[in-house]
Short mmCIF file of C-alpha atoms in Angstrom, two decimals:
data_model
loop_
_atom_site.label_atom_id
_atom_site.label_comp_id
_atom_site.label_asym_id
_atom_site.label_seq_id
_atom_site.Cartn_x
_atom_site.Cartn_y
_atom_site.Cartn_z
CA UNK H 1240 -29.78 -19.74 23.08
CA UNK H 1241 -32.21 -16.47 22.99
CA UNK H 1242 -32.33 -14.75 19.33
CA UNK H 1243 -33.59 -11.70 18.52
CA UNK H 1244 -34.19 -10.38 15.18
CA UNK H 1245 -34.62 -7.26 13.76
CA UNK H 1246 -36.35 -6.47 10.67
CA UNK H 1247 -38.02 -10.16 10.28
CA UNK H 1248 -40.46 -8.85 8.34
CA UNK H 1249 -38.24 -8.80 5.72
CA UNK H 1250 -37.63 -11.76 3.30
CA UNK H 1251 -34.28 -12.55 5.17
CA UNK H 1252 -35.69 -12.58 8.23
CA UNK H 1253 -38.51 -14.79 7.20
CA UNK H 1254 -35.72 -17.69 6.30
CA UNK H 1255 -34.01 -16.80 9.71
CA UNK H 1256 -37.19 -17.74 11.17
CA UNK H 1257 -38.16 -20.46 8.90
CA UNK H 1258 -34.33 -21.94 9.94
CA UNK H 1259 -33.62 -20.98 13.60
CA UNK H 1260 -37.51 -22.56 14.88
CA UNK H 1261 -35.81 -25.99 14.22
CA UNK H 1262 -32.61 -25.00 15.42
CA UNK H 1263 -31.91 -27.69 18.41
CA UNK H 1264 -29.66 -24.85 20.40
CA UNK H 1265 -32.53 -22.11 19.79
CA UNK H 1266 -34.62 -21.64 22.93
CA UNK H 1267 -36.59 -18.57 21.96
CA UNK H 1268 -36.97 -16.40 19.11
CA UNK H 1269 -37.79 -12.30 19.54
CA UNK H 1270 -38.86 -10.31 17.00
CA UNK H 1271 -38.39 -6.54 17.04
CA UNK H 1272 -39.63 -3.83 14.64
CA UNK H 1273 -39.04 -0.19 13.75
CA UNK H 1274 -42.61 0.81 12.93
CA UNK H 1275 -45.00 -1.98 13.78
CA UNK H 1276 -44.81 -2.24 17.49
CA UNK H 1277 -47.67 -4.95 19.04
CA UNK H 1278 -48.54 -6.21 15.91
CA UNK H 1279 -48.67 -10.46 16.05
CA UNK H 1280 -46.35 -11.54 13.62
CA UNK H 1281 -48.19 -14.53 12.52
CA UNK H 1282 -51.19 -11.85 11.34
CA UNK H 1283 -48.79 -10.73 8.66
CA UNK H 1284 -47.72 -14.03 7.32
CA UNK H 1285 -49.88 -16.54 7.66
CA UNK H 1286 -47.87 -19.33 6.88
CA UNK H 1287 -46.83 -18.87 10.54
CA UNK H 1288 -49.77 -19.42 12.38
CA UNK H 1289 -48.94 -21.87 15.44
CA UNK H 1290 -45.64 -20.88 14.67
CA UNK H 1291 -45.11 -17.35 15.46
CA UNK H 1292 -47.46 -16.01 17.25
CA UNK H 1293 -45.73 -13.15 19.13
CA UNK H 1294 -45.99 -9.63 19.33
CA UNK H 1295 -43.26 -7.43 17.06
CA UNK H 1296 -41.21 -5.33 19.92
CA UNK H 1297 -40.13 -2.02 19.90
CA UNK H 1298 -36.06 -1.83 19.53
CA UNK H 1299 -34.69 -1.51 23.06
CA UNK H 1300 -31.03 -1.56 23.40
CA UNK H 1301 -31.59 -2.83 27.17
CA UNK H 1302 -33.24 -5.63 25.70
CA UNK H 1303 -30.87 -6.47 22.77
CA UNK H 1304 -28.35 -6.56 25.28
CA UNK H 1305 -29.59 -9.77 26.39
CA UNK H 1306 -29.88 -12.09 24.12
CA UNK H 1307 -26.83 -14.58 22.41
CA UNK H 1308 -27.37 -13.80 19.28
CA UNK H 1309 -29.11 -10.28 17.61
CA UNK H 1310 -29.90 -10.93 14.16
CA UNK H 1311 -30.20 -7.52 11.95
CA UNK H 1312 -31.86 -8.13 8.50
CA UNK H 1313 -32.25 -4.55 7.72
CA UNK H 1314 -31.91 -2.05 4.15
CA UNK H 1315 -28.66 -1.06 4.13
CA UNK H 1316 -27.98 2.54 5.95
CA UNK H 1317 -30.08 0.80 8.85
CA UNK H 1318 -27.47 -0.74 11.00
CA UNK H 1319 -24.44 1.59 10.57
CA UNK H 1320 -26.76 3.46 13.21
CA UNK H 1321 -28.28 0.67 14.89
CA UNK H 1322 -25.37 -1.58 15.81
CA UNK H 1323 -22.57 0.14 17.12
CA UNK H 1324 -24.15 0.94 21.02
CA UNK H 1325 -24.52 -2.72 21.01
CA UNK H 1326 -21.33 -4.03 20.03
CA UNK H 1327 -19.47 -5.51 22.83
CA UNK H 1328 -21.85 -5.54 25.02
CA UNK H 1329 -23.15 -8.63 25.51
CA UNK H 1330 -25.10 -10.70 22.44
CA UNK H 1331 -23.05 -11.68 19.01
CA UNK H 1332 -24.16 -8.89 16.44
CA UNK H 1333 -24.36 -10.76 12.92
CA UNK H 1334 -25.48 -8.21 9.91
CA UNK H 1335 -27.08 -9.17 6.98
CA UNK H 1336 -27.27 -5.52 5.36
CA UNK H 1337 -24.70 -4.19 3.71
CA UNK H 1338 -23.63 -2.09 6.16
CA UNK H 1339 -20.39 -3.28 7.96
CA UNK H 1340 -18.69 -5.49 4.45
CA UNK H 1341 -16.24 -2.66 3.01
CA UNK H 1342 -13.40 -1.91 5.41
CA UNK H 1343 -13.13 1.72 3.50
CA UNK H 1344 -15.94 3.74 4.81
CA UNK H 1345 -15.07 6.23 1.92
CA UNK H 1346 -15.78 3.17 -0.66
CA UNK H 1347 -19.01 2.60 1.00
CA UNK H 1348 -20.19 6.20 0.71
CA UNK H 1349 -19.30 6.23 -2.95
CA UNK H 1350 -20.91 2.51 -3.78
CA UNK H 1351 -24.00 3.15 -1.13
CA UNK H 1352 -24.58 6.65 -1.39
CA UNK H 1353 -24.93 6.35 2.30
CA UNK H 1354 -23.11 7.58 5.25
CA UNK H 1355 -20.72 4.76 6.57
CA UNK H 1356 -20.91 3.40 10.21
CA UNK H 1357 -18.14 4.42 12.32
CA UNK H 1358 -14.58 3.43 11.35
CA UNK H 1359 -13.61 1.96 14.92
CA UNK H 1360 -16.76 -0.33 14.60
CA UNK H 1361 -15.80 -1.62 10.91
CA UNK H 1362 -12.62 -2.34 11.94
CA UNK H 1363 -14.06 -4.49 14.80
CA UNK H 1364 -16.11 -6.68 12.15
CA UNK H 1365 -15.31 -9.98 10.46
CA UNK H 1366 -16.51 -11.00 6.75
CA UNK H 1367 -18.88 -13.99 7.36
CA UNK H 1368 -18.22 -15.91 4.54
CA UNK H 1369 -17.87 -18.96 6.45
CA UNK H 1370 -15.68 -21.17 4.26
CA UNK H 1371 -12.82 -18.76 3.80
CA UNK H 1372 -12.82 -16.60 7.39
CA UNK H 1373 -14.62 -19.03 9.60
CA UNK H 1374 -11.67 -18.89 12.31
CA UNK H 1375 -12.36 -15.03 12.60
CA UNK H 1376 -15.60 -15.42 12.74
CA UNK H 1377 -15.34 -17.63 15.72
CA UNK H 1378 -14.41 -14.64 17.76
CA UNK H 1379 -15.42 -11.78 16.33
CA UNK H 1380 -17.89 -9.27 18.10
CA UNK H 1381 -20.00 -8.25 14.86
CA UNK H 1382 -20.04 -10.22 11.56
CA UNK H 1383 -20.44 -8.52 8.37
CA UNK H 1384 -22.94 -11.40 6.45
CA UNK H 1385 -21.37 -11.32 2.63
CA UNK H 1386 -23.98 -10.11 -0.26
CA UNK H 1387 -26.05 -12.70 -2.07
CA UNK H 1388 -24.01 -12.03 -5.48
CA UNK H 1389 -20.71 -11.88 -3.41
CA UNK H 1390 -21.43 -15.76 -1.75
CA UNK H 1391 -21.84 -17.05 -5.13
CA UNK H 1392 -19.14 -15.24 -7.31
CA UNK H 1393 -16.35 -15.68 -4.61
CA UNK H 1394 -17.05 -19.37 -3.65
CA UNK H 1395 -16.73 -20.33 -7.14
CA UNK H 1396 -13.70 -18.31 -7.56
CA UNK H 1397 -11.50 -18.04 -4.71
CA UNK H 1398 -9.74 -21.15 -5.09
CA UNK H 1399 -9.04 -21.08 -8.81
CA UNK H 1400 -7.73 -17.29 -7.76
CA UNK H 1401 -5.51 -18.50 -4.99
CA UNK H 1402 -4.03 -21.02 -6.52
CA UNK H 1403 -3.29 -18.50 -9.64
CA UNK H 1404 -5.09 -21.29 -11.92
CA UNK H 1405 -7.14 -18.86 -14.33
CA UNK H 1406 -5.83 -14.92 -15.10
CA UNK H 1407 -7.44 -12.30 -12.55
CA UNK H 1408 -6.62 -9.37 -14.75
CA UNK H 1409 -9.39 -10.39 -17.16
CA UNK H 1410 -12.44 -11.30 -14.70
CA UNK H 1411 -15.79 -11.21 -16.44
CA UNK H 1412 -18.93 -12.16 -14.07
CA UNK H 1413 -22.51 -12.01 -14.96
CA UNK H 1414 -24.95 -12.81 -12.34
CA UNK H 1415 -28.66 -13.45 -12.49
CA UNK H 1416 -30.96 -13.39 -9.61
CA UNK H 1417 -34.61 -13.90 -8.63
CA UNK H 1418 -36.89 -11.03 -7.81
CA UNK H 1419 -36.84 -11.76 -3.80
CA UNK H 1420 -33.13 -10.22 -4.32
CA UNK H 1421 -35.13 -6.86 -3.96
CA UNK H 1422 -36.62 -7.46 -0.98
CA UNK H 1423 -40.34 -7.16 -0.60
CA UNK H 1424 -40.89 -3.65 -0.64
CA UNK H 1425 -42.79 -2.91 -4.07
CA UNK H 1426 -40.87 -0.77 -7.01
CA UNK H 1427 -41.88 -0.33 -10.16
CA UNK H 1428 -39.31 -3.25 -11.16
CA UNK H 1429 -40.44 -5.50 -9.47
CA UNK H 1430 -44.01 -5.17 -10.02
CA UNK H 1431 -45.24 -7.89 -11.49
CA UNK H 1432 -46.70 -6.54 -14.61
CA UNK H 1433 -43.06 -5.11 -15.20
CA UNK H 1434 -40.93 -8.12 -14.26
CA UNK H 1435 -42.81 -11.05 -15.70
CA UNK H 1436 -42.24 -12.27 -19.30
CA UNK H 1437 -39.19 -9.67 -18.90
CA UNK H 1438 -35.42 -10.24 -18.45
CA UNK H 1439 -33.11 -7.49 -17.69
CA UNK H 1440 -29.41 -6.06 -16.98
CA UNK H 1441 -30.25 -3.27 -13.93
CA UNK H 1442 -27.38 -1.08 -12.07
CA UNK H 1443 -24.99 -1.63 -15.47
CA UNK H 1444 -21.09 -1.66 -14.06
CA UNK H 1445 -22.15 0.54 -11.03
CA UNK H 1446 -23.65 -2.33 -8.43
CA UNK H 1447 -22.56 -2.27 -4.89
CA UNK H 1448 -21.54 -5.66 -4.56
CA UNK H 1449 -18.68 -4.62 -7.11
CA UNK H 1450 -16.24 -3.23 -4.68
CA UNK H 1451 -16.86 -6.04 -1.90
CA UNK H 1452 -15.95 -8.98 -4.23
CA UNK H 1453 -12.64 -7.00 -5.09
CA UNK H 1454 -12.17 -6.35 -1.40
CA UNK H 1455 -12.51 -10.31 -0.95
CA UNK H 1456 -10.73 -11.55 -4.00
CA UNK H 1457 -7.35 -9.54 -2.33
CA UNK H 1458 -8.45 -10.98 1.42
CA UNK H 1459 -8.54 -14.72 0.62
CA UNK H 1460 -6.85 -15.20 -2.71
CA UNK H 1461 -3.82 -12.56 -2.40
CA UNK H 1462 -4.99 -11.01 -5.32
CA UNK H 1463 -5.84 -7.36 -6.34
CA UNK H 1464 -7.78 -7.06 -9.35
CA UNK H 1465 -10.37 -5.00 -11.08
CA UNK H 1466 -13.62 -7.12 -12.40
CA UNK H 1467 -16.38 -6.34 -14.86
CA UNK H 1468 -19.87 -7.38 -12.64
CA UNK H 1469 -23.27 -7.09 -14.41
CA UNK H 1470 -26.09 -8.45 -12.66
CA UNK H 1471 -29.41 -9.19 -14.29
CA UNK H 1472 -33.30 -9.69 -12.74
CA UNK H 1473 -34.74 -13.14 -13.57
CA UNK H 1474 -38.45 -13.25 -13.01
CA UNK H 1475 -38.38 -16.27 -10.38
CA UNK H 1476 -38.89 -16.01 -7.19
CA UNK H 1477 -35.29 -17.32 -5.39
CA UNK H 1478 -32.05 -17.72 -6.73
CA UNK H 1479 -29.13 -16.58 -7.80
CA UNK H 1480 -26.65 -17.59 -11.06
CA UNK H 1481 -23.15 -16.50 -11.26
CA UNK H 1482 -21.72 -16.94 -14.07
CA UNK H 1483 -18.13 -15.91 -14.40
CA UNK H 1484 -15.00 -15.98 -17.72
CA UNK H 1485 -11.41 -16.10 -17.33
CA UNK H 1486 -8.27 -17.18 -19.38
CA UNK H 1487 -6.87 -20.27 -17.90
CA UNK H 1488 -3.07 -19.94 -17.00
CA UNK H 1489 -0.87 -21.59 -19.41
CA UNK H 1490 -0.43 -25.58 -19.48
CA UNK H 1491 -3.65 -25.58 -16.64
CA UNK H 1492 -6.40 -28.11 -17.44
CA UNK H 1493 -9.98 -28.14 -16.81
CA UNK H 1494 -9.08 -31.31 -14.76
CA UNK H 1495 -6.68 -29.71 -12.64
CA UNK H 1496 -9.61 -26.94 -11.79
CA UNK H 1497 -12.30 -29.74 -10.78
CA UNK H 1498 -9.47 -31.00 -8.50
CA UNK H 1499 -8.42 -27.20 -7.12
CA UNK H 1500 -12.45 -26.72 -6.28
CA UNK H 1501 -12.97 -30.60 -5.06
CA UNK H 1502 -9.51 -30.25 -2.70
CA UNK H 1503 -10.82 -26.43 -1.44
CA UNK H 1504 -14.21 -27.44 -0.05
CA UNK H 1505 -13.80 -31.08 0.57
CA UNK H 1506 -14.24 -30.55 4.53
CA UNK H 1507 -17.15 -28.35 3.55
CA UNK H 1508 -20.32 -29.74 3.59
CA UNK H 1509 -22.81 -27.17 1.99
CA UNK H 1510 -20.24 -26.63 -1.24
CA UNK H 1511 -20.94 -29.31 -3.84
CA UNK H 1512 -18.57 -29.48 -7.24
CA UNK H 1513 -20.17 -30.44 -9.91
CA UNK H 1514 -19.15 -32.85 -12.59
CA UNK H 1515 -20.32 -34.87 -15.60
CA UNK H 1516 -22.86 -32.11 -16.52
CA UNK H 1517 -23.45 -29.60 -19.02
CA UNK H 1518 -26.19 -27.60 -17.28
CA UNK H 1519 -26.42 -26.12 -13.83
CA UNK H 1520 -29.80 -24.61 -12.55
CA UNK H 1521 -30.83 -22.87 -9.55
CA UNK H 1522 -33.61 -25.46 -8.40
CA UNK H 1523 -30.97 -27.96 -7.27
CA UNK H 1524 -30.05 -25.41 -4.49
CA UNK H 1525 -33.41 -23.58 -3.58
CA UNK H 1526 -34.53 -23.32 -0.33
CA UNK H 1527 -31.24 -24.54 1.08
CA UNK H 1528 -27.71 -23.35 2.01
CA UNK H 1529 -25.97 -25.08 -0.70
CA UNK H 1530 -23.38 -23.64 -3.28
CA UNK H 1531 -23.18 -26.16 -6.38
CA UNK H 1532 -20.06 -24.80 -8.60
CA UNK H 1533 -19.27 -26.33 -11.96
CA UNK H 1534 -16.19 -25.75 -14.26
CA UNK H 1535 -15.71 -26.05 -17.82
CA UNK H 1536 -12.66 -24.86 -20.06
CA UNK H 1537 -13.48 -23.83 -23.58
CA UNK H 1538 -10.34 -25.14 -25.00
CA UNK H 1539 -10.77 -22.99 -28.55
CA UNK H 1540 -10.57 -19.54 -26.79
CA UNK H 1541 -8.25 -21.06 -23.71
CA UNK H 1542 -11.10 -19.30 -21.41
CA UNK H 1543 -13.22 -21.17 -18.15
CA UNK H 1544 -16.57 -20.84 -17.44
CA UNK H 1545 -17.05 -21.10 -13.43
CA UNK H 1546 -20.44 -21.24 -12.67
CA UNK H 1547 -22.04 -21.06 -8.74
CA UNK H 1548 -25.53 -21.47 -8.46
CA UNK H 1549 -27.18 -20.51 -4.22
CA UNK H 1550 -30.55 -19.41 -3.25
CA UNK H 1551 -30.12 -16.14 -2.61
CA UNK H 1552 -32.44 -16.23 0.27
CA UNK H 1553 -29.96 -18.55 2.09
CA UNK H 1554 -26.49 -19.37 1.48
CA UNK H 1555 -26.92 -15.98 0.36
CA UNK H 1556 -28.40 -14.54 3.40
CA UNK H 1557 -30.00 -16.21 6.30
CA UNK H 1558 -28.46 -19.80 5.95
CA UNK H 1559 -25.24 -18.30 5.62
CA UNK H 1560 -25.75 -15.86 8.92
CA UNK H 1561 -26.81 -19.15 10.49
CA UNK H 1562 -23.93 -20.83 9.46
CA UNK H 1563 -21.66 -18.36 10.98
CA UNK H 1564 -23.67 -18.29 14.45
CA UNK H 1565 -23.10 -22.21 14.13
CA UNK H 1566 -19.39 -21.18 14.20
CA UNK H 1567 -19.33 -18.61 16.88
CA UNK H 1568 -20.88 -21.13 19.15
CA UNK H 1569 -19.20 -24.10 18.27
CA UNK H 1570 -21.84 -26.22 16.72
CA UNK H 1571 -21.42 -28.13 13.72
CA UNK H 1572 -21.96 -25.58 10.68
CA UNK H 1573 -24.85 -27.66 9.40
CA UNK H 1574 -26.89 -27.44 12.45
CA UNK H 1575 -30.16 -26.25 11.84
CA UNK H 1576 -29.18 -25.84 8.13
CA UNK H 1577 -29.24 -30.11 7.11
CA UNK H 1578 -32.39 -29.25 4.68
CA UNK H 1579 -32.90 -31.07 1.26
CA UNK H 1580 -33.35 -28.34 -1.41
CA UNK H 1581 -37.03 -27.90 -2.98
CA UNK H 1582 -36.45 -28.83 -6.67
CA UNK H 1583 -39.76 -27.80 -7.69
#
């Protein structure tokens, strides 16, 4: 297959590299840029030397229109412009801004503070998370890649949801993630004299991933519910930690959630349940496409903890997009993606 990518010079698009240059059905990579036209990619990061060492291309719709896949790993606002003269037309379009995940262009304006991409094109998306839509994503023209938050809340959830084994009308998730979260343009939150030594709650009940879990938790599970979301910034470098409280349903055990998670992604292979432990930490999962979940039920207030742990960077971005290209073309969802996490 041919892959372009645009905006690889982002941290996404650094793991779709990293991922897709050992990809056995990858023939050739293209890079493509909105601003640095001619530059050799491998010059930026040098980690890439011998690896990369081709020119970033000016966006051309005539070329786009060629390849199998067209990766877009853009800020959000980016695509809803971008994508739409290319859909249908040739390559699979699979989006890893926020651009295309809310099917109500009116809730993106209000969440984004952007203007929405054009209704007939949403509608003719897909939600990429893989484990829960993968049949649509098989076929559809332009996937909507879920947020980083989103992949690890909802895995975690969904089945206990569907299966109406813990109360949705009481939903409490807090969510930690490392700094690559922001992307690597500098802010003055990220800065490193700010961040380190520092641990903070940032976008307090307003973030944009709020409305997109909902959205999901009444696609897969059947269930429409309102959640309090809090997300803090953990000065590390990749990963994300969802941690999420909700009453149990009456007579429901903590055994009978293991089994509801185990029975869900048994035919899964990057969703691992977790068992026998009392901690969970984002370096079992980092630098791969894993989701570990573990369960525990706090039998004095009848409440469960659900905890998902990802790296954000992948299952939560670039893994996952993988993933759902492994789907589209019928390849086993773990090609390309059969990595050992770093640990350390």
């Amino acid at each position: 297959m041919k892959v372009g990518i645009v905006g690889a010079t982002g941290y996404g698009g650094l793991e779709l590299i990293r991922f897709l240059h050992n990809h056995k059905a990858v023939e050739r990579i293209d890079l493509f840029t909105s601003s640095e036209e001619g530059v050799i990619f491998s010059s930026k990061f040098g980690h890439l030397v011998h690896i990369a060492d081709t020119p970033l291309q000016k966006i051309d719709y005539g070329a786009l229109e060629k390849f199998d896949v067209v990766f877009t790993s853009t800020p959000s606002g980016v695509t809803s412009e971008l994508l739409p003269p290319l859909v249908g037309k040739g390559p699979k379009l699979i989006d890893l801004s926020g651009d295309f995940r809310l099917q109500d262009p009116a809730s993106y304006e209000a969440w984004y503070g952007k203007k929405a991409a054009p209704l007939e094109i949403i509608q003719q998306s897909v939600y990429g998370l893989t484990e829960w839509n993968a049949d649509n994503v098989q076929h559809a023209p332009l996937i909507a890649n879920p947020g980083c938050y989103p992949t690890a809340v909802l895995l975690s959830l969904l089945p206990l949801l569907k299966e109406r084994l813990i109360d949705s009308s009481f939903l409490v998730i807090d969510a930690k993630s490392g700094i690559s979260g922001a992307g690597n343009k500098p802010s003055q939150t990220t800065h490193f004299s700010e961040a380190n030594e520092s641990f903070s709650i940032y976008k307090t009940n307003t973030h944009q991933h709020i409305p997109e879990i909902e959205q999901a938790i009444s696609m897969f599970a059947g269930v429409d519910t309102t959640i309090s979301f809090n997300t803090h910034l953990v000065p590390m470098t990749r990963g994300i930690l969802s941690t999420s409280y909700a009453p149990v349903m009456s007579g429901v055990t903590e055994k009978q959630l293991v089994a509801c998670l185990q029975s869900a992604y048994e035919k899964h292979p990057f969703v691992r349940i977790v068992t026998d432990v009392n901690s969970l930490g984002t370096n079992r999962v980092k630098g791969s496409n894993y989701c570990d979940i573990l369960v525990k039920v706090d039998s004095r207030t009848n409440r469960a903890t659900i905890v998902g742990v990802i790296d954000n960077l992948v299952k939560g971005a670039a893994g996952q997009a993988i993933q759902n290209m492994n789907v589209q073309f019928d390849l086993p969802q773990t090609t390309g993606l059969d990595v050992v996490p770093f640990f350390l």
